[in-house]
GROMACS .gro file of C-alpha atoms in nm:
model
  454
    1MET     CA    1  -2.216   6.171  -0.591
    2ASP     CA    2  -2.065   5.876  -0.598
    3ASP     CA    3  -1.835   6.009  -0.361
    4HIS     CA    4  -2.095   6.161  -0.111
    5PRO     CA    5  -2.432   6.020  -0.136
    6ILE     CA    6  -2.587   6.164   0.136
    7LEU     CA    7  -2.501   6.498  -0.072
    8GLY     CA    8  -2.692   6.336  -0.376
    9ALA     CA    9  -2.955   6.312  -0.160
   10VAL     CA   10  -2.990   6.643  -0.020
   11LEU     CA   11  -2.949   6.793  -0.412
   12VAL     CA   12  -3.237   6.564  -0.512
   13ALA     CA   13  -3.435   6.725  -0.205
   14ILE     CA   14  -3.329   7.078  -0.302
   15GLY     CA   15  -3.449   7.003  -0.668
   16ALA     CA   16  -3.761   6.919  -0.561
   17GLY     CA   17  -3.801   7.187  -0.375
   18ASN     CA   18  -3.727   7.412  -0.660
   19PHE     CA   19  -3.968   7.205  -0.835
   20ARG     CA   20  -4.265   7.335  -0.593
   21SER     CA   21  -4.184   7.702  -0.556
   22HIS     CA   22  -4.179   7.752  -0.916
   23HIS     CA   23  -4.559   7.612  -0.955
   24GLU     CA   24  -4.735   7.732  -0.662
   25LEU     CA   25  -4.623   8.120  -0.743
   26PRO     CA   26  -4.891   8.116  -0.981
   27PHE     CA   27  -5.160   8.024  -0.712
   28ARG     CA   28  -5.080   8.329  -0.490
   29LYS     CA   29  -5.135   8.579  -0.775
   30ALA     CA   30  -5.473   8.392  -0.886
   31SER     CA   31  -5.795   8.501  -0.761
   32GLN     CA   32  -5.916   8.277  -0.479
   33GLU     CA   33  -6.127   8.055  -0.715
   34ARG     CA   34  -5.901   8.011  -0.893
   35TYR     CA   35  -5.647   7.917  -0.669
   36ARG     CA   36  -5.909   7.646  -0.520
   37GLN     CA   37  -5.937   7.511  -0.838
   38ALA     CA   38  -5.549   7.518  -0.906
   39GLN     CA   39  -5.514   7.346  -0.550
   40ARG     CA   40  -5.752   7.042  -0.601
   41VAL     CA   41  -5.582   6.972  -0.908
   42ALA     CA   42  -5.223   6.963  -0.736
   43ARG     CA   43  -5.305   6.835  -0.409
   44PRO     CA   44  -5.247   6.469  -0.516
   45GLU     CA   45  -4.913   6.569  -0.627
   46LEU     CA   46  -4.871   6.724  -0.309
   47ARG     CA   47  -4.966   6.466  -0.095
   48MET     CA   48  -4.698   6.222  -0.310
   49ARG     CA   49  -4.399   6.467  -0.284
   50PRO     CA   50  -4.292   6.343   0.068
   51PHE     CA   51  -4.293   6.011  -0.051
   52ILE     CA   52  -4.104   6.110  -0.410
   53LEU     CA   53  -3.862   6.273  -0.186
   54VAL     CA   54  -3.759   5.965   0.007
   55LEU     CA   55  -3.788   5.737  -0.272
   56ALA     CA   56  -3.575   5.967  -0.491
   57ALA     CA   57  -3.298   5.993  -0.192
   58ALA     CA   58  -3.319   5.611  -0.126
   59ILE     CA   59  -3.294   5.535  -0.517
   60GLY     CA   60  -2.972   5.768  -0.575
   61MET     CA   61  -2.808   5.631  -0.235
   62THR     CA   62  -2.859   5.219  -0.376
   63GLY     CA   63  -2.654   5.338  -0.643
   64CYS     CA   64  -2.390   5.517  -0.458
   65VAL     CA   65  -2.352   5.296  -0.109
   66THR     CA   66  -2.190   4.985  -0.060
   67LEU     CA   67  -2.073   4.838   0.251
   68PRO     CA   68  -1.747   4.848   0.366
   69ARG     CA   69  -1.582   4.500   0.367
   70ASP     CA   70  -1.192   4.346   0.340
   71GLU     CA   71  -1.121   4.064   0.089
   72LYS     CA   72  -1.022   3.759   0.227
   73PRO     CA   73  -0.738   3.575   0.051
   74PRO     CA   74  -0.863   3.459  -0.295
   75GLN     CA   75  -0.736   3.092  -0.204
   76SER     CA   76  -0.770   3.037   0.190
   77SER     CA   77  -0.662   2.809   0.346
   78GLN     CA   78  -0.927   2.528   0.497
   79ALA     CA   79  -0.751   2.541   0.799
   80ALA     CA   80  -0.868   2.889   0.868
   81ALA     CA   81  -1.040   2.862   1.237
   82PRO     CA   82  -1.232   3.108   1.360
   83VAL     CA   83  -0.979   3.356   1.571
   84GLY     CA   84  -0.915   3.194   1.920
   85PHE     CA   85  -1.028   2.879   1.833
   86SER     CA   86  -0.881   2.572   1.714
   87SER     CA   87  -0.973   2.416   1.336
   88SER     CA   88  -1.101   2.182   1.490
   89VAL     CA   89  -1.446   2.302   1.624
   90ARG     CA   90  -1.577   2.281   1.247
   91ALA     CA   91  -1.556   2.131   0.868
   92LEU     CA   92  -1.517   2.291   0.547
   93GLY     CA   93  -1.726   2.162   0.234
   94VAL     CA   94  -1.893   1.825   0.135
   95ASP     CA   95  -1.640   1.609   0.275
   96TRP     CA   96  -1.645   1.680   0.652
   97LEU     CA   97  -1.500   1.476   0.870
   98LEU     CA   98  -1.423   1.685   1.163
   99ASP     CA   99  -1.105   1.561   1.328
  100ARG     CA  100  -1.165   1.200   1.308
  101PRO     CA  101  -1.222   0.941   1.084
  102PRO     CA  102  -1.597   0.808   1.046
  103ALA     CA  103  -1.497   0.502   1.169
  104ASP     CA  104  -1.367   0.664   1.520
  105ILE     CA  105  -1.639   0.880   1.532
  106VAL     CA  106  -1.918   0.534   1.508
  107MET     CA  107  -1.674   0.409   1.817
  108GLY     CA  108  -1.683   0.693   2.023
  109LEU     CA  109  -2.081   0.751   1.979
  110ARG     CA  110  -2.123   0.335   2.064
  111THR     CA  111  -1.928   0.377   2.340
  112ALA     CA  112  -2.157   0.704   2.468
  113ALA     CA  113  -2.444   0.515   2.380
  114THR     CA  114  -2.535   0.404   2.764
  115ASP     CA  115  -2.868   0.195   2.640
  116GLY     CA  116  -2.676  -0.021   2.434
  117SER     CA  117  -2.871   0.177   2.130
  118LEU     CA  118  -2.681   0.406   1.898
  119ASP     CA  119  -2.960   0.696   1.790
  120VAL     CA  120  -2.909   0.967   1.551
  121LEU     CA  121  -3.146   1.263   1.511
  122ALA     CA  122  -3.117   1.514   1.251
  123LEU     CA  123  -3.324   1.817   1.279
  124SER     CA  124  -3.396   2.038   0.977
  125GLY     CA  125  -3.440   2.418   0.882
  126GLY     CA  126  -3.823   2.575   0.861
  127GLY     CA  127  -3.843   2.903   1.054
  128ALA     CA  128  -4.157   2.977   1.279
  129SER     CA  129  -4.206   2.621   1.176
  130GLY     CA  130  -3.934   2.484   1.428
  131ALA     CA  131  -4.200   2.474   1.681
  132PHE     CA  132  -4.346   2.120   1.492
  133ALA     CA  133  -3.960   2.009   1.625
  134ALA     CA  134  -4.007   2.147   1.992
  135GLY     CA  135  -4.344   2.006   2.040
  136ALA     CA  136  -4.223   1.627   1.907
  137LEU     CA  137  -3.954   1.603   2.152
  138VAL     CA  138  -4.093   1.718   2.427
  139GLY     CA  139  -4.425   1.472   2.351
  140LEU     CA  140  -4.185   1.154   2.276
  141ASN     CA  141  -4.087   1.250   2.636
  142ARG     CA  142  -4.437   1.243   2.800
  143ALA     CA  143  -4.516   0.865   2.602
  144HIS     CA  144  -4.151   0.781   2.759
  145ALA     CA  145  -4.053   0.734   2.370
  146ARG     CA  146  -3.749   0.988   2.347
  147PRO     CA  147  -3.388   0.826   2.280
  148GLN     CA  148  -3.106   0.959   2.433
  149PHE     CA  149  -2.952   1.081   2.115
  150GLU     CA  150  -2.560   1.055   2.047
  151LEU     CA  151  -2.557   1.240   1.741
  152ILE     CA  152  -2.777   1.569   1.714
  153THR     CA  153  -2.770   1.786   1.394
  154GLY     CA  154  -2.938   2.089   1.327
  155VAL     CA  155  -2.972   2.297   1.046
  156SER     CA  156  -3.172   2.663   1.070
  157ALA     CA  157  -3.460   2.672   1.281
  158GLY     CA  158  -3.345   2.300   1.358
  159ALA     CA  159  -2.994   2.450   1.478
  160LEU     CA  160  -3.177   2.640   1.786
  161VAL     CA  161  -3.381   2.295   1.895
  162ALA     CA  162  -3.050   2.130   1.868
  163PRO     CA  163  -2.923   2.203   2.181
  164PHE     CA  164  -3.174   2.138   2.393
  165ALA     CA  165  -3.245   1.790   2.217
  166PHE     CA  166  -2.883   1.731   2.308
  167LEU     CA  167  -2.944   1.793   2.706
  168GLY     CA  168  -3.212   1.617   2.706
  169PRO     CA  169  -3.574   1.617   2.899
  170GLU     CA  170  -3.465   1.858   3.162
  171TRP     CA  171  -3.431   2.154   2.946
  172ASP     CA  172  -3.763   2.083   2.786
  173SER     CA  173  -3.944   2.398   2.981
  174GLN     CA  174  -3.659   2.616   2.831
  175LEU     CA  175  -3.759   2.451   2.506
  176THR     CA  176  -4.092   2.488   2.538
  177ASP     CA  177  -4.037   2.911   2.634
  178ALA     CA  178  -3.844   2.939   2.333
  179PHE     CA  179  -4.119   2.844   2.070
  180VAL     CA  180  -4.409   2.908   2.239
  181GLY     CA  181  -4.343   3.176   2.485
  182ASP     CA  182  -4.366   3.560   2.416
  183ARG     CA  183  -3.963   3.538   2.263
  184SER     CA  184  -4.008   3.514   1.944
  185GLU     CA  185  -4.353   3.781   1.885
  186ASN     CA  186  -4.114   4.105   1.858
  187LEU     CA  187  -3.853   3.860   1.556
  188ILE     CA  188  -3.991   4.056   1.285
  189ARG     CA  189  -3.940   4.410   1.269
  190ARG     CA  190  -3.900   4.560   0.968
  191ARG     CA  191  -3.579   4.791   0.859
  192GLY     CA  192  -3.801   5.029   0.667
  193ILE     CA  193  -3.670   5.208   0.347
  194LEU     CA  194  -3.341   5.110   0.481
  195GLY     CA  195  -3.390   4.751   0.366
  196LEU     CA  196  -3.394   4.859  -0.016
  197PHE     CA  197  -2.978   4.930   0.040
  198GLY     CA  198  -2.895   4.745   0.347
  199THR     CA  199  -2.837   4.339   0.413
  200SER     CA  200  -3.190   4.253   0.513
  201PHE     CA  201  -3.527   4.303   0.468
  202PHE     CA  202  -3.555   4.271   0.866
  203ARG     CA  203  -3.355   4.377   1.186
  204GLY     CA  204  -3.128   4.159   1.287
  205GLU     CA  205  -3.133   4.250   1.702
  206PRO     CA  206  -3.394   4.081   1.746
  207LEU     CA  207  -3.283   3.765   1.641
  208ARG     CA  208  -2.950   3.775   1.812
  209GLN     CA  209  -3.132   3.918   2.094
  210LEU     CA  210  -3.358   3.601   2.140
  211ILE     CA  211  -3.092   3.364   2.047
  212ASP     CA  212  -2.869   3.539   2.332
  213GLY     CA  213  -3.092   3.499   2.567
  214LEU     CA  214  -3.090   3.130   2.527
  215VAL     CA  215  -2.760   3.034   2.538
  216THR     CA  216  -2.678   3.080   2.885
  217ASP     CA  217  -2.319   2.963   3.077
  218ALA     CA  218  -2.541   2.686   3.243
  219MET     CA  219  -2.608   2.541   2.862
  220ILE     CA  220  -2.289   2.591   2.744
  221ARG     CA  221  -2.103   2.355   3.088
  222GLU     CA  222  -2.391   2.118   3.032
  223VAL     CA  223  -2.330   2.074   2.668
  224ALA     CA  224  -1.930   2.065   2.726
  225ARG     CA  225  -2.043   1.793   2.999
  226GLU     CA  226  -2.257   1.582   2.758
  227SER     CA  227  -2.003   1.651   2.456
  228ALA     CA  228  -1.694   1.511   2.716
  229LYS     CA  229  -1.881   1.121   2.690
  230GLY     CA  230  -1.864   1.084   2.312
  231ARG     CA  231  -2.188   1.241   2.171
  232LEU     CA  232  -2.187   1.482   1.926
  233LEU     CA  233  -2.390   1.811   1.879
  234LEU     CA  234  -2.346   1.927   1.532
  235VAL     CA  235  -2.504   2.272   1.360
  236ALA     CA  236  -2.461   2.374   1.011
  237THR     CA  237  -2.452   2.733   0.850
  238THR     CA  238  -2.367   2.796   0.493
  239ASP     CA  239  -2.065   2.997   0.378
  240LEU     CA  240  -2.186   3.228   0.110
  241ASP     CA  241  -1.853   3.362   0.048
  242LYS     CA  242  -1.760   2.978  -0.070
  243SER     CA  243  -2.116   2.884  -0.150
  244ALA     CA  244  -2.058   2.556   0.076
  245THR     CA  245  -2.167   2.394   0.410
  246VAL     CA  246  -2.001   2.477   0.720
  247VAL     CA  247  -2.028   2.194   0.963
  248TRP     CA  248  -1.969   2.329   1.355
  249ASP     CA  249  -1.913   2.084   1.632
  250LEU     CA  250  -2.075   2.316   1.897
  251GLY     CA  251  -1.939   2.040   2.171
  252ALA     CA  252  -1.578   2.096   2.114
  253ILE     CA  253  -1.672   2.490   2.114
  254ALA     CA  254  -1.826   2.469   2.440
  255ALA     CA  255  -1.560   2.270   2.570
  256THR     CA  256  -1.324   2.573   2.542
  257GLY     CA  257  -1.552   2.749   2.793
  258GLY     CA  258  -1.555   3.092   2.914
  259GLU     CA  259  -1.783   3.402   2.756
  260PRO     CA  260  -1.563   3.362   2.419
  261ALA     CA  261  -1.709   3.005   2.340
  262ARG     CA  262  -2.076   3.159   2.402
  263ARG     CA  263  -2.048   3.439   2.186
  264LEU     CA  264  -1.933   3.169   1.940
  265PHE     CA  265  -2.188   2.942   2.001
  266ARG     CA  266  -2.410   3.197   2.012
  267ASP     CA  267  -2.328   3.344   1.674
  268VAL     CA  268  -2.316   3.004   1.493
  269LEU     CA  269  -2.689   2.998   1.585
  270VAL     CA  270  -2.783   3.312   1.467
  271ALA     CA  271  -2.591   3.222   1.143
  272SER     CA  272  -2.774   2.912   1.096
  273SER     CA  273  -3.097   3.078   1.099
  274SER     CA  274  -3.086   3.381   0.865
  275ILE     CA  275  -3.236   3.348   0.573
  276PRO     CA  276  -3.004   3.557   0.342
  277GLY     CA  277  -3.191   3.865   0.245
  278VAL     CA  278  -3.464   3.836   0.511
  279PHE     CA  279  -3.209   3.886   0.819
  280PRO     CA  280  -2.832   3.984   0.794
  281PRO     CA  281  -2.543   3.787   0.726
  282VAL     CA  282  -2.316   3.685   1.063
  283MET     CA  283  -1.969   3.779   0.988
  284ILE     CA  284  -1.684   3.542   1.185
  285SER     CA  285  -1.329   3.629   1.220
  286VAL     CA  286  -1.073   3.376   1.141
  287SER     CA  287  -0.725   3.335   1.113
  288ASP     CA  288  -0.546   3.115   0.851
  289ALA     CA  289  -0.244   2.897   0.930
  290ASN     CA  290  -0.014   3.210   0.771
  291GLY     CA  291  -0.157   3.428   1.034
  292GLY     CA  292  -0.369   3.597   0.793
  293THR     CA  293  -0.732   3.727   0.973
  294TYR     CA  294  -1.021   3.833   0.794
  295GLN     CA  295  -1.415   3.812   0.789
  296GLU     CA  296  -1.617   3.533   0.654
  297MET     CA  297  -1.988   3.567   0.603
  298HIS     CA  298  -2.225   3.316   0.696
  299VAL     CA  299  -2.623   3.261   0.680
  300ASP     CA  300  -2.862   3.003   0.688
  301GLY     CA  301  -2.699   2.613   0.649
  302SER     CA  302  -3.064   2.552   0.468
  303VAL     CA  303  -2.919   2.746   0.183
  304THR     CA  304  -2.708   2.435   0.110
  305VAL     CA  305  -2.870   2.166   0.322
  306PRO     CA  306  -3.212   2.078   0.452
  307PHE     CA  307  -3.068   1.804   0.695
  308PHE     CA  308  -2.732   1.611   0.726
  309ILE     CA  309  -2.663   1.306   0.885
  310ALA     CA  310  -2.326   1.259   0.742
  311PRO     CA  311  -2.111   1.459   0.520
  312GLU     CA  312  -2.201   1.374   0.126
  313ALA     CA  313  -1.900   1.200   0.037
  314VAL     CA  314  -1.947   0.912   0.316
  315LEU     CA  315  -2.331   0.904   0.212
  316VAL     CA  316  -2.216   0.781  -0.121
  317ALA     CA  317  -1.865   0.601  -0.068
  318PRO     CA  318  -1.884   0.206  -0.152
  319ASP     CA  319  -1.722   0.132   0.222
  320GLN     CA  320  -1.935   0.203   0.504
  321PRO     CA  321  -1.838   0.289   0.864
  322GLN     CA  322  -1.840  -0.025   1.058
  323GLY     CA  323  -2.066  -0.069   1.436
  324THR     CA  324  -2.362   0.135   1.334
  325ARG     CA  325  -2.602  -0.184   1.232
  326GLY     CA  326  -2.874  -0.188   1.469
  327GLY     CA  327  -2.867   0.169   1.549
  328ASN     CA  328  -3.161   0.436   1.455
  329ILE     CA  329  -3.194   0.756   1.254
  330TYR     CA  330  -3.457   0.997   1.314
  331VAL     CA  331  -3.537   1.285   1.104
  332VAL     CA  332  -3.770   1.566   1.176
  333VAL     CA  333  -3.857   1.826   0.877
  334ASN     CA  334  -4.014   2.123   0.980
  335SER     CA  335  -4.191   2.208   0.669
  336GLU     CA  336  -4.439   2.011   0.447
  337LEU     CA  337  -4.288   1.801   0.214
  338ASN     CA  338  -4.572   1.856  -0.055
  339ILE     CA  339  -4.658   2.253   0.003
  340ALA     CA  340  -5.034   2.318  -0.067
  341PRO     CA  341  -5.106   2.528  -0.413
  342ARG     CA  342  -5.220   2.906  -0.340
  343THR     CA  343  -5.170   3.202  -0.500
  344THR     CA  344  -4.867   3.408  -0.365
  345PRO     CA  345  -4.909   3.792  -0.291
  346ILE     CA  346  -4.710   4.027  -0.520
  347ASN     CA  347  -4.484   4.153  -0.308
  348THR     CA  348  -4.083   4.115  -0.231
  349LEU     CA  349  -4.133   3.924   0.061
  350SER     CA  350  -4.398   3.699   0.017
  351ILE     CA  351  -4.231   3.575  -0.321
  352VAL     CA  352  -3.854   3.551  -0.117
  353ALA     CA  353  -4.056   3.323   0.124
  354ARG     CA  354  -4.277   3.123  -0.107
  355GLY     CA  355  -3.940   3.059  -0.326
  356PHE     CA  356  -3.707   2.975   0.007
  357LEU     CA  357  -3.994   2.715   0.096
  358SER     CA  358  -4.033   2.556  -0.188
  359ALA     CA  359  -3.677   2.487  -0.241
  360LEU     CA  360  -3.627   2.378   0.110
  361SER     CA  361  -3.945   2.122   0.077
  362HIS     CA  362  -3.787   1.987  -0.274
  363ALA     CA  363  -3.426   1.952  -0.138
  364SER     CA  364  -3.589   1.768   0.195
  365ARG     CA  365  -3.752   1.503  -0.064
  366THR     CA  366  -3.424   1.449  -0.203
  367ALA     CA  367  -3.248   1.410   0.120
  368LEU     CA  368  -3.467   1.185   0.232
  369ALA     CA  369  -3.436   0.931   0.007
  370GLN     CA  370  -3.083   0.962   0.014
  371ASN     CA  371  -3.062   0.935   0.379
  372ALA     CA  372  -3.300   0.601   0.364
  373THR     CA  373  -3.099   0.462   0.112
  374PHE     CA  374  -2.738   0.530   0.345
  375ALA     CA  375  -2.928   0.407   0.684
  376GLN     CA  376  -3.049   0.064   0.486
  377LYS     CA  377  -2.673   0.037   0.379
  378LEU     CA  378  -2.521   0.098   0.713
  379GLY     CA  379  -2.792  -0.192   0.864
  380MET     CA  380  -3.026   0.112   1.019
  381SER     CA  381  -3.362   0.198   1.078
  382PHE     CA  382  -3.512   0.464   0.951
  383ARG     CA  383  -3.790   0.705   1.078
  384TYR     CA  384  -3.899   1.033   0.971
  385THR     CA  385  -4.172   1.309   1.025
  386ALA     CA  386  -4.303   1.651   0.893
  387ILE     CA  387  -4.559   1.864   0.864
  388PRO     CA  388  -4.846   1.705   0.653
  389MET     CA  389  -4.987   1.958   0.344
  390GLY     CA  390  -5.247   2.155   0.523
  391ASP     CA  391  -5.340   2.495   0.637
  392GLY     CA  392  -5.267   2.479   0.969
  393SER     CA  393  -4.871   2.465   0.983
  394ALA     CA  394  -4.691   2.823   1.108
  395GLY     CA  395  -4.535   2.972   0.780
  396LEU     CA  396  -4.135   3.062   0.712
  397LEU     CA  397  -4.177   3.370   0.879
  398ASP     CA  398  -4.504   3.363   1.071
  399PHE     CA  399  -4.413   3.381   1.419
  400ASP     CA  400  -4.736   3.451   1.524
  401ALA     CA  401  -4.785   3.311   1.870
  402ALA     CA  402  -5.093   3.123   1.850
  403ARG     CA  403  -5.001   2.980   1.536
  404MET     CA  404  -4.659   2.860   1.658
  405ARG     CA  405  -4.841   2.740   2.010
  406ALA     CA  406  -5.108   2.538   1.801
  407LEU     CA  407  -4.833   2.366   1.569
  408PHE     CA  408  -4.590   2.281   1.895
  409ASP     CA  409  -4.938   2.110   2.112
  410TYR     CA  410  -5.013   1.912   1.724
  411ALA     CA  411  -4.660   1.745   1.736
  412SER     CA  412  -4.645   1.703   2.123
  413THR     CA  413  -5.044   1.545   2.123
  414CYS     CA  414  -4.927   1.330   1.793
  415ALA     CA  415  -4.599   1.206   1.926
  416GLU     CA  416  -4.720   1.132   2.267
  417ASN     CA  417  -5.007   0.914   2.105
  418GLY     CA  418  -4.765   0.709   1.867
  419GLN     CA  419  -4.821   0.883   1.592
  420LEU     CA  420  -4.541   1.060   1.476
  421TRP     CA  421  -4.263   0.851   1.284
  422LEU     CA  422  -4.295   0.780   0.921
  423SER     CA  423  -4.068   0.509   0.751
  424GLU     CA  424  -4.175   0.525   0.350
  425VAL     CA  425  -4.003   0.766   0.181
  426LYS     CA  426  -4.155   0.659  -0.132
  427GLN     CA  427  -4.486   0.739  -0.052
  428ALA     CA  428  -4.389   1.059   0.079
  429LEU     CA  429  -4.209   1.123  -0.327
  430ASP     CA  430  -4.542   0.955  -0.412
  431GLU     CA  431  -4.797   1.199  -0.328
  432ALA     CA  432  -4.524   1.487  -0.383
  433ALA     CA  433  -4.609   1.382  -0.804
  434HIS     CA  434  -4.983   1.366  -0.718
  435PRO     CA  435  -5.077   1.560  -0.422
  436ASP     CA  436  -5.392   1.568  -0.255
  437THR     CA  437  -5.517   1.957  -0.285
  438SER     CA  438  -5.775   1.896  -0.028
  439VAL     CA  439  -5.713   2.092   0.275
  440GLU     CA  440  -5.763   1.966   0.652
  441PRO     CA  441  -5.695   2.097   0.968
  442LEU     CA  442  -5.364   1.944   1.120
  443SER     CA  443  -5.550   1.863   1.427
  444SER     CA  444  -5.755   1.563   1.236
  445ARG     CA  445  -5.435   1.394   1.096
  446CYS     CA  446  -5.142   1.289   1.238
  447PRO     CA  447  -4.839   1.286   1.003
  448LEU     CA  448  -4.888   0.863   1.080
  449ALA     CA  449  -5.256   0.855   1.064
  450SER     CA  450  -5.253   1.088   0.784
  451ARG     CA  451  -5.037   0.785   0.521
  452ARG     CA  452  -5.237   0.519   0.685
  453ARG     CA  453  -5.564   0.663   0.579
  454SER     CA  454  -5.424   0.747   0.202
   0.00000   0.00000   0.00000
């Protein structure tokens, strides 16, 4: 059976068929009344037989089937790059510096800041709650309070928002359509029993098709044009083999041009949004300095980092880059920093989603505290926003159009009314220690208003 899983499943089915024939033979020889009585007893078994056959076959196949994959070199080069691209399009690990030291990066961003203000935007993960960041950006534009961000970073759902934020208000209609149109309603398609021994609960094609439709040739051209001015658009994935964050320079990818650039740009966004086990991983072909070619397995960036501003090594370094004083850091957390208690349904998907969201919430609070301290050391102001604890947010995998529209409108209204940004991270940490378990509709309390009241 180890070499022939399908044959094993067939043998299971044949065995079940023999079981049926041996038990039905006495029924044919019994009197009509005894046959009816026996049939009433046997009927539950008969109804369960198709399920038992399928389940037995699936269990047999899970022990026999492993999807083939070529092993990569055990000590693969840090200089490995996607096939056809320079190694400068990405950086590996916690000490990423792209292809320039921090001081040079800051100088380039300062040059790109035509309004004289260095503005940084970080967008977190959150699944369907990415509609929060999309609405916030649209609302800030309506209020004429949206900076031109020189550095934009995105993780998971934030990675999908990031290119639109980078391209500015002219792309708000496409951003709105991406999160509150009808594109995402069919995103969740179960793989059925195949999910027991495949790579994920859900099919990957709908997510890939959604992002493929968003990443147009026009987007690639415009990202390359804005990147040439010195601005940076960075997105994080997780290399599951290395258990490491990989930071991708989407501007550098776009600058190479052509269909290969569009495909890699798309694949990075798909990978950054693929929660492991929920959506399939993305395999990216790379080549190392020795000419060897192999595939890396990339999944959701939120596995290793909820959002990011700078490399971890820079965050804790005693010497900080110059030229940042007077700048602004903005963070949009597309989830609740304090998750309301509720009974988790006893099913695999609910447990996975709740566990992932809980980890994201805790990691986001830690990252906020760390980055607020970093901003203070740089002489930069620090502002953030997050979805208040309540019942109005779209869940991690709740791609219901009405709920996503409600969250989008909520964030847009709060931003338009100047009630979006917070600055006291300590208050968020205090609320985590002493949560308010009362649940109110989100529409009654914008992030800033709810903190003022509390």
